[in-house]
Amino acid sequence: MNKVLIVDDERIVRIGFKSMINWYQHGFELVGTAKNGANALDMVEQYSPDIVFTDLKMPQMDGLELIRQLKRRRYRGKIVALTNYAEYELIREAMVLGASDYLLKVALNPDDLLVVLNKMMTKLSDERRQIEEDIRQEMTQRERQAIMKNMFFRTFLLRPETSAASAEQEASELGIVVAERPVSVIYLELDSQDPVLVSGKYAERKLLSLVIRNIADEVFAGRSGTELVELGPEQWLAVVPMGVDAHAQGMKMARALVDTARLYTGLNPCAVVGVSTEGLDQLRQVFRQCREAVRVTFYKGYGFVEPAVSAESFRESDFNKLVKELLEMLQSSEPERFQTVISQIGALAAAERTEIRQLKQCAVNAVTAARELMLGASEPDGAWLKSVQQSLEAARTVQELEQHWQDAVQQLLAMRKEQFRGQYRQEIRNVILYMESHLQDKVTLEDIARVAALNESYLCRLFKQETGHNLFQYLSDLRIEEAKRLFRSTALSVKEVAARVGIDNPFYFSRLFKKRVGQSPNQYRGSHS
């Protein structure tokens, strides 16, 4: 509904306007009347009318002053002057000030009023369409400019063959200035495996792009000349002009960027900050330092804000001693302690910021050596080793690498056990499988002989001959090994562990455990926690 305000100091004129037409029927709403310009200004503020009809001669504030005030306040509606005969000078001045048309009050009739009303609305509609078109064109131009700037930065930063000299000219044409004062270079990266990105609402990257830009606009508000570059779906670069102490200011803004992104999106980004002071060429160098430094997510995960460090901060480490200890352990009576050594290697690598490729190669070499040591040439096609190598090289964090490494060694231990068992007669393999699956039960010689379908005394002789162990000593060893596993991986009490391995008396179990292992159950758990 198009809104109209009538301003006139004569009550009879105001009443006449109200009664002259059926406003609603013709698509208009008469929002009110005012008796002078001062009252009218308040009503314009309150109702935002599309058309204001105003008398030119009124007390307190006349129509001419009202028109001046409305124009100063950037009123976007239309103004129609109301006047009497022989007031042409006033009409001319009103038109100069900004009135769009005029009506003679003494000769006013419904038809003339409707003609003017519709004429004003046509003008308003045309102007609004033009404004909308201008805004669309301006937005299109801005979007085009933003896309061209983004393409420029991506090409210059990611393609080393792009010369700084040719880039300077293109940057100037695009209005990019990075050489006049120091700039903070903030490299922001999101975890591509974050569940919110993989399957949450930000799996749609266009929405994520919009959100990151809105967050950056808030964080960098007031920093004229800031450029935000979308390098990839999860990588962004902000180039922010700074004054003095650009590094400290950049670190502060990077922390605000990371914290705001985490609070608003639920994502956990990280940021690395550098400072460039000498134009595009140095900007590219600082960017490369930032991108290299962000690889520390392999050790630290995401969520941090750090200064840029050079690639030399990732260095070679000496793992030979620990790898040798690992291989010796796999040949010892307690090969399951390999997990401790692998964790030590990971911790050393994180502390020294070992070059990630070196750490992964160390893991591959150690698994290869362990395979040769434990299995020999039992897997000539190398399919298993190739699969393990791929999983180790694909690890995204040190924890993931350690897990793949431990899984591989665990598989080697299982393969070696199976290799040994393959040398036994089928009856003995059946007996071992039965004992392993009944550790929690009371197992008798009669039960075992029934599984093997052999005479009890003959079974005992045959088991000793095949394995080198007394049958019940072997069963006891299985129980102790399972107890050790439970102490390492669970918080079960000594009594509960004893029951899990088929020993009712926890005191007898503790004595047996210490005799076989050399430590009490609690000592063993403490040394493996």
Short mmCIF file of N, CA and C in Angstrom, two decimals, residues 179-255:
data_model
loop_
_atom_site.label_atom_id
_atom_site.label_comp_id
_atom_site.label_asym_id
_atom_site.label_seq_id
_atom_site.Cartn_x
_atom_site.Cartn_y
_atom_site.Cartn_z
N ALA A 179 52.83 -2.96 -1.16
CA ALA A 179 54.22 -2.53 -0.99
C ALA A 179 54.38 -1.25 -0.19
N GLU A 180 53.30 -0.52 0.04
CA GLU A 180 53.45 0.80 0.66
C GLU A 180 53.68 0.73 2.17
N ARG A 181 53.25 -0.34 2.81
CA ARG A 181 53.46 -0.48 4.25
C ARG A 181 53.45 -1.96 4.60
N PRO A 182 53.91 -2.33 5.81
CA PRO A 182 53.94 -3.76 6.16
C PRO A 182 52.54 -4.36 6.14
N VAL A 183 52.47 -5.62 5.75
CA VAL A 183 51.20 -6.34 5.78
C VAL A 183 51.38 -7.62 6.59
N SER A 184 50.36 -7.95 7.36
CA SER A 184 50.32 -9.24 8.02
C SER A 184 49.74 -10.27 7.06
N VAL A 185 50.40 -11.40 6.98
CA VAL A 185 49.97 -12.49 6.11
C VAL A 185 49.45 -13.60 7.02
N ILE A 186 48.13 -13.83 6.97
CA ILE A 186 47.50 -14.81 7.86
C ILE A 186 47.00 -15.98 7.01
N TYR A 187 47.60 -17.14 7.20
CA TYR A 187 47.21 -18.34 6.46
C TYR A 187 46.29 -19.17 7.36
N LEU A 188 45.05 -19.35 6.91
CA LEU A 188 44.03 -20.07 7.69
C LEU A 188 43.73 -21.39 7.00
N GLU A 189 43.74 -22.47 7.79
CA GLU A 189 43.44 -23.80 7.22
C GLU A 189 42.43 -24.52 8.10
N LEU A 190 41.48 -25.19 7.45
CA LEU A 190 40.48 -26.00 8.14
C LEU A 190 40.83 -27.47 7.99
N ASP A 191 40.42 -28.27 8.96
CA ASP A 191 40.64 -29.72 8.91
C ASP A 191 39.66 -30.33 7.92
N SER A 192 40.16 -30.84 6.80
CA SER A 192 39.28 -31.38 5.76
C SER A 192 38.51 -32.61 6.22
N GLN A 193 38.97 -33.25 7.31
CA GLN A 193 38.29 -34.43 7.84
C GLN A 193 37.35 -34.12 9.00
N ASP A 194 37.21 -32.84 9.31
CA ASP A 194 36.29 -32.45 10.39
C ASP A 194 34.87 -32.90 10.02
N PRO A 195 34.19 -33.61 10.92
CA PRO A 195 32.83 -34.10 10.61
C PRO A 195 31.88 -33.00 10.14
N VAL A 196 32.05 -31.78 10.67
CA VAL A 196 31.18 -30.68 10.27
C VAL A 196 31.37 -30.35 8.78
N LEU A 197 32.61 -30.54 8.29
CA LEU A 197 32.87 -30.30 6.87
C LEU A 197 32.47 -31.50 6.01
N VAL A 198 32.70 -32.69 6.53
CA VAL A 198 32.48 -33.90 5.73
C VAL A 198 30.99 -34.15 5.51
N SER A 199 30.20 -34.05 6.59
CA SER A 199 28.77 -34.40 6.45
C SER A 199 27.84 -33.39 7.09
N GLY A 200 28.38 -32.33 7.68
CA GLY A 200 27.53 -31.33 8.32
C GLY A 200 27.05 -30.29 7.32
N LYS A 201 26.54 -29.18 7.87
CA LYS A 201 25.93 -28.18 6.99
C LYS A 201 26.96 -27.48 6.12
N TYR A 202 28.26 -27.54 6.49
CA TYR A 202 29.28 -26.89 5.69
C TYR A 202 29.90 -27.83 4.66
N ALA A 203 29.27 -29.00 4.47
CA ALA A 203 29.70 -29.85 3.36
C ALA A 203 29.47 -29.12 2.04
N GLU A 204 28.50 -28.21 2.03
CA GLU A 204 28.29 -27.33 0.87
C GLU A 204 29.29 -26.18 0.98
N ARG A 205 30.34 -26.24 0.15
CA ARG A 205 31.47 -25.32 0.30
C ARG A 205 31.09 -23.87 -0.02
N LYS A 206 30.07 -23.64 -0.84
CA LYS A 206 29.67 -22.26 -1.12
C LYS A 206 29.19 -21.57 0.15
N LEU A 207 28.45 -22.29 0.97
CA LEU A 207 28.00 -21.72 2.25
C LEU A 207 29.20 -21.45 3.15
N LEU A 208 30.13 -22.39 3.20
CA LEU A 208 31.33 -22.19 4.02
C LEU A 208 32.10 -20.96 3.56
N SER A 209 32.25 -20.80 2.24
CA SER A 209 32.97 -19.65 1.70
C SER A 209 32.31 -18.34 2.14
N LEU A 210 31.00 -18.28 2.07
CA LEU A 210 30.27 -17.08 2.48
C LEU A 210 30.48 -16.80 3.97
N VAL A 211 30.41 -17.84 4.78
CA VAL A 211 30.56 -17.68 6.23
C VAL A 211 31.96 -17.18 6.59
N ILE A 212 32.98 -17.79 5.98
CA ILE A 212 34.36 -17.37 6.28
C ILE A 212 34.57 -15.91 5.87
N ARG A 213 34.01 -15.52 4.74
CA ARG A 213 34.15 -14.12 4.30
C ARG A 213 33.45 -13.17 5.28
N ASN A 214 32.27 -13.55 5.74
CA ASN A 214 31.55 -12.70 6.70
C ASN A 214 32.32 -12.57 8.01
N ILE A 215 32.90 -13.67 8.47
CA ILE A 215 33.70 -13.64 9.70
C ILE A 215 34.92 -12.75 9.51
N ALA A 216 35.58 -12.89 8.37
CA ALA A 216 36.77 -12.07 8.09
C ALA A 216 36.40 -10.59 8.01
N ASP A 217 35.26 -10.29 7.42
CA ASP A 217 34.81 -8.89 7.34
C ASP A 217 34.69 -8.28 8.73
N GLU A 218 34.16 -9.06 9.67
CA GLU A 218 34.01 -8.57 11.04
C GLU A 218 35.36 -8.39 11.72
N VAL A 219 36.23 -9.39 11.58
CA VAL A 219 37.52 -9.36 12.27
C VAL A 219 38.41 -8.24 11.71
N PHE A 220 38.38 -8.05 10.37
CA PHE A 220 39.26 -7.07 9.75
C PHE A 220 38.56 -5.75 9.46
N ALA A 221 37.41 -5.52 10.09
CA ALA A 221 36.66 -4.28 9.85
C ALA A 221 37.54 -3.06 10.12
N GLY A 222 37.51 -2.12 9.20
CA GLY A 222 38.30 -0.90 9.38
C GLY A 222 39.70 -0.99 8.82
N ARG A 223 40.11 -2.20 8.38
CA ARG A 223 41.44 -2.35 7.79
C ARG A 223 41.34 -2.18 6.28
N SER A 224 41.41 -0.95 5.82
CA SER A 224 41.28 -0.67 4.39
C SER A 224 42.39 -1.34 3.61
N GLY A 225 42.03 -1.93 2.47
CA GLY A 225 43.03 -2.58 1.63
C GLY A 225 43.24 -4.04 1.95
N THR A 226 42.50 -4.60 2.91
CA THR A 226 42.62 -6.02 3.23
C THR A 226 42.16 -6.88 2.06
N GLU A 227 42.93 -7.91 1.75
CA GLU A 227 42.55 -8.85 0.70
C GLU A 227 42.39 -10.24 1.32
N LEU A 228 41.25 -10.89 1.04
CA LEU A 228 41.00 -12.24 1.52
C LEU A 228 40.98 -13.17 0.31
N VAL A 229 41.87 -14.15 0.30
CA VAL A 229 42.05 -15.02 -0.85
C VAL A 229 41.62 -16.44 -0.50
N GLU A 230 40.71 -16.99 -1.32
CA GLU A 230 40.29 -18.38 -1.14
C GLU A 230 41.21 -19.25 -2.00
N LEU A 231 42.19 -19.90 -1.35
CA LEU A 231 43.17 -20.69 -2.07
C LEU A 231 42.64 -22.07 -2.43
N GLY A 232 41.72 -22.58 -1.63
CA GLY A 232 41.13 -23.90 -1.85
C GLY A 232 39.93 -24.05 -0.95
N PRO A 233 39.27 -25.22 -0.97
CA PRO A 233 38.06 -25.40 -0.15
C PRO A 233 38.30 -25.22 1.34
N GLU A 234 39.54 -25.50 1.81
CA GLU A 234 39.81 -25.39 3.25
C GLU A 234 40.97 -24.46 3.56
N GLN A 235 41.47 -23.73 2.55
CA GLN A 235 42.64 -22.87 2.78
C GLN A 235 42.31 -21.42 2.36
N TRP A 236 42.68 -20.50 3.25
CA TRP A 236 42.43 -19.07 3.02
C TRP A 236 43.69 -18.28 3.38
N LEU A 237 43.84 -17.14 2.71
CA LEU A 237 44.95 -16.25 3.03
C LEU A 237 44.41 -14.83 3.16
N ALA A 238 44.74 -14.19 4.27
CA ALA A 238 44.37 -12.78 4.48
C ALA A 238 45.63 -11.94 4.42
N VAL A 239 45.62 -10.91 3.59
CA VAL A 239 46.72 -9.95 3.50
C VAL A 239 46.20 -8.64 4.07
N VAL A 240 46.69 -8.28 5.26
CA VAL A 240 46.10 -7.18 6.03
C VAL A 240 47.12 -6.07 6.23
N PRO A 241 46.88 -4.87 5.66
CA PRO A 241 47.80 -3.75 5.88
C PRO A 241 47.86 -3.39 7.36
N MET A 242 49.09 -3.15 7.85
CA MET A 242 49.29 -2.85 9.26
C MET A 242 50.17 -1.62 9.40
N GLY A 243 50.17 -1.08 10.60
CA GLY A 243 51.09 0.00 10.90
C GLY A 243 52.31 -0.57 11.60
N VAL A 244 52.66 0.02 12.74
CA VAL A 244 53.79 -0.50 13.51
C VAL A 244 53.41 -1.83 14.16
N ASP A 245 54.44 -2.63 14.46
CA ASP A 245 54.25 -3.91 15.15
C ASP A 245 53.26 -4.80 14.40
N ALA A 246 53.51 -4.97 13.11
CA ALA A 246 52.59 -5.74 12.26
C ALA A 246 52.46 -7.18 12.73
N HIS A 247 53.56 -7.75 13.26
CA HIS A 247 53.50 -9.16 13.68
C HIS A 247 52.54 -9.34 14.85
N ALA A 248 52.68 -8.50 15.89
CA ALA A 248 51.83 -8.62 17.07
C ALA A 248 50.36 -8.39 16.71
N GLN A 249 50.11 -7.39 15.86
CA GLN A 249 48.73 -7.13 15.44
C GLN A 249 48.19 -8.30 14.62
N GLY A 250 49.04 -8.85 13.76
CA GLY A 250 48.61 -10.00 12.95
C GLY A 250 48.28 -11.21 13.80
N MET A 251 49.09 -11.49 14.82
CA MET A 251 48.82 -12.63 15.71
C MET A 251 47.50 -12.42 16.44
N LYS A 252 47.25 -11.18 16.88
CA LYS A 252 46.00 -10.88 17.59
C LYS A 252 44.79 -11.09 16.68
N MET A 253 44.88 -10.62 15.45
CA MET A 253 43.76 -10.77 14.51
C MET A 253 43.58 -12.24 14.10
N ALA A 254 44.69 -12.96 13.95
CA ALA A 254 44.59 -14.39 13.60
C ALA A 254 43.88 -15.16 14.71
N ARG A 255 44.20 -14.84 15.95
CA ARG A 255 43.53 -15.51 17.08
C ARG A 255 42.05 -15.17 17.07
#
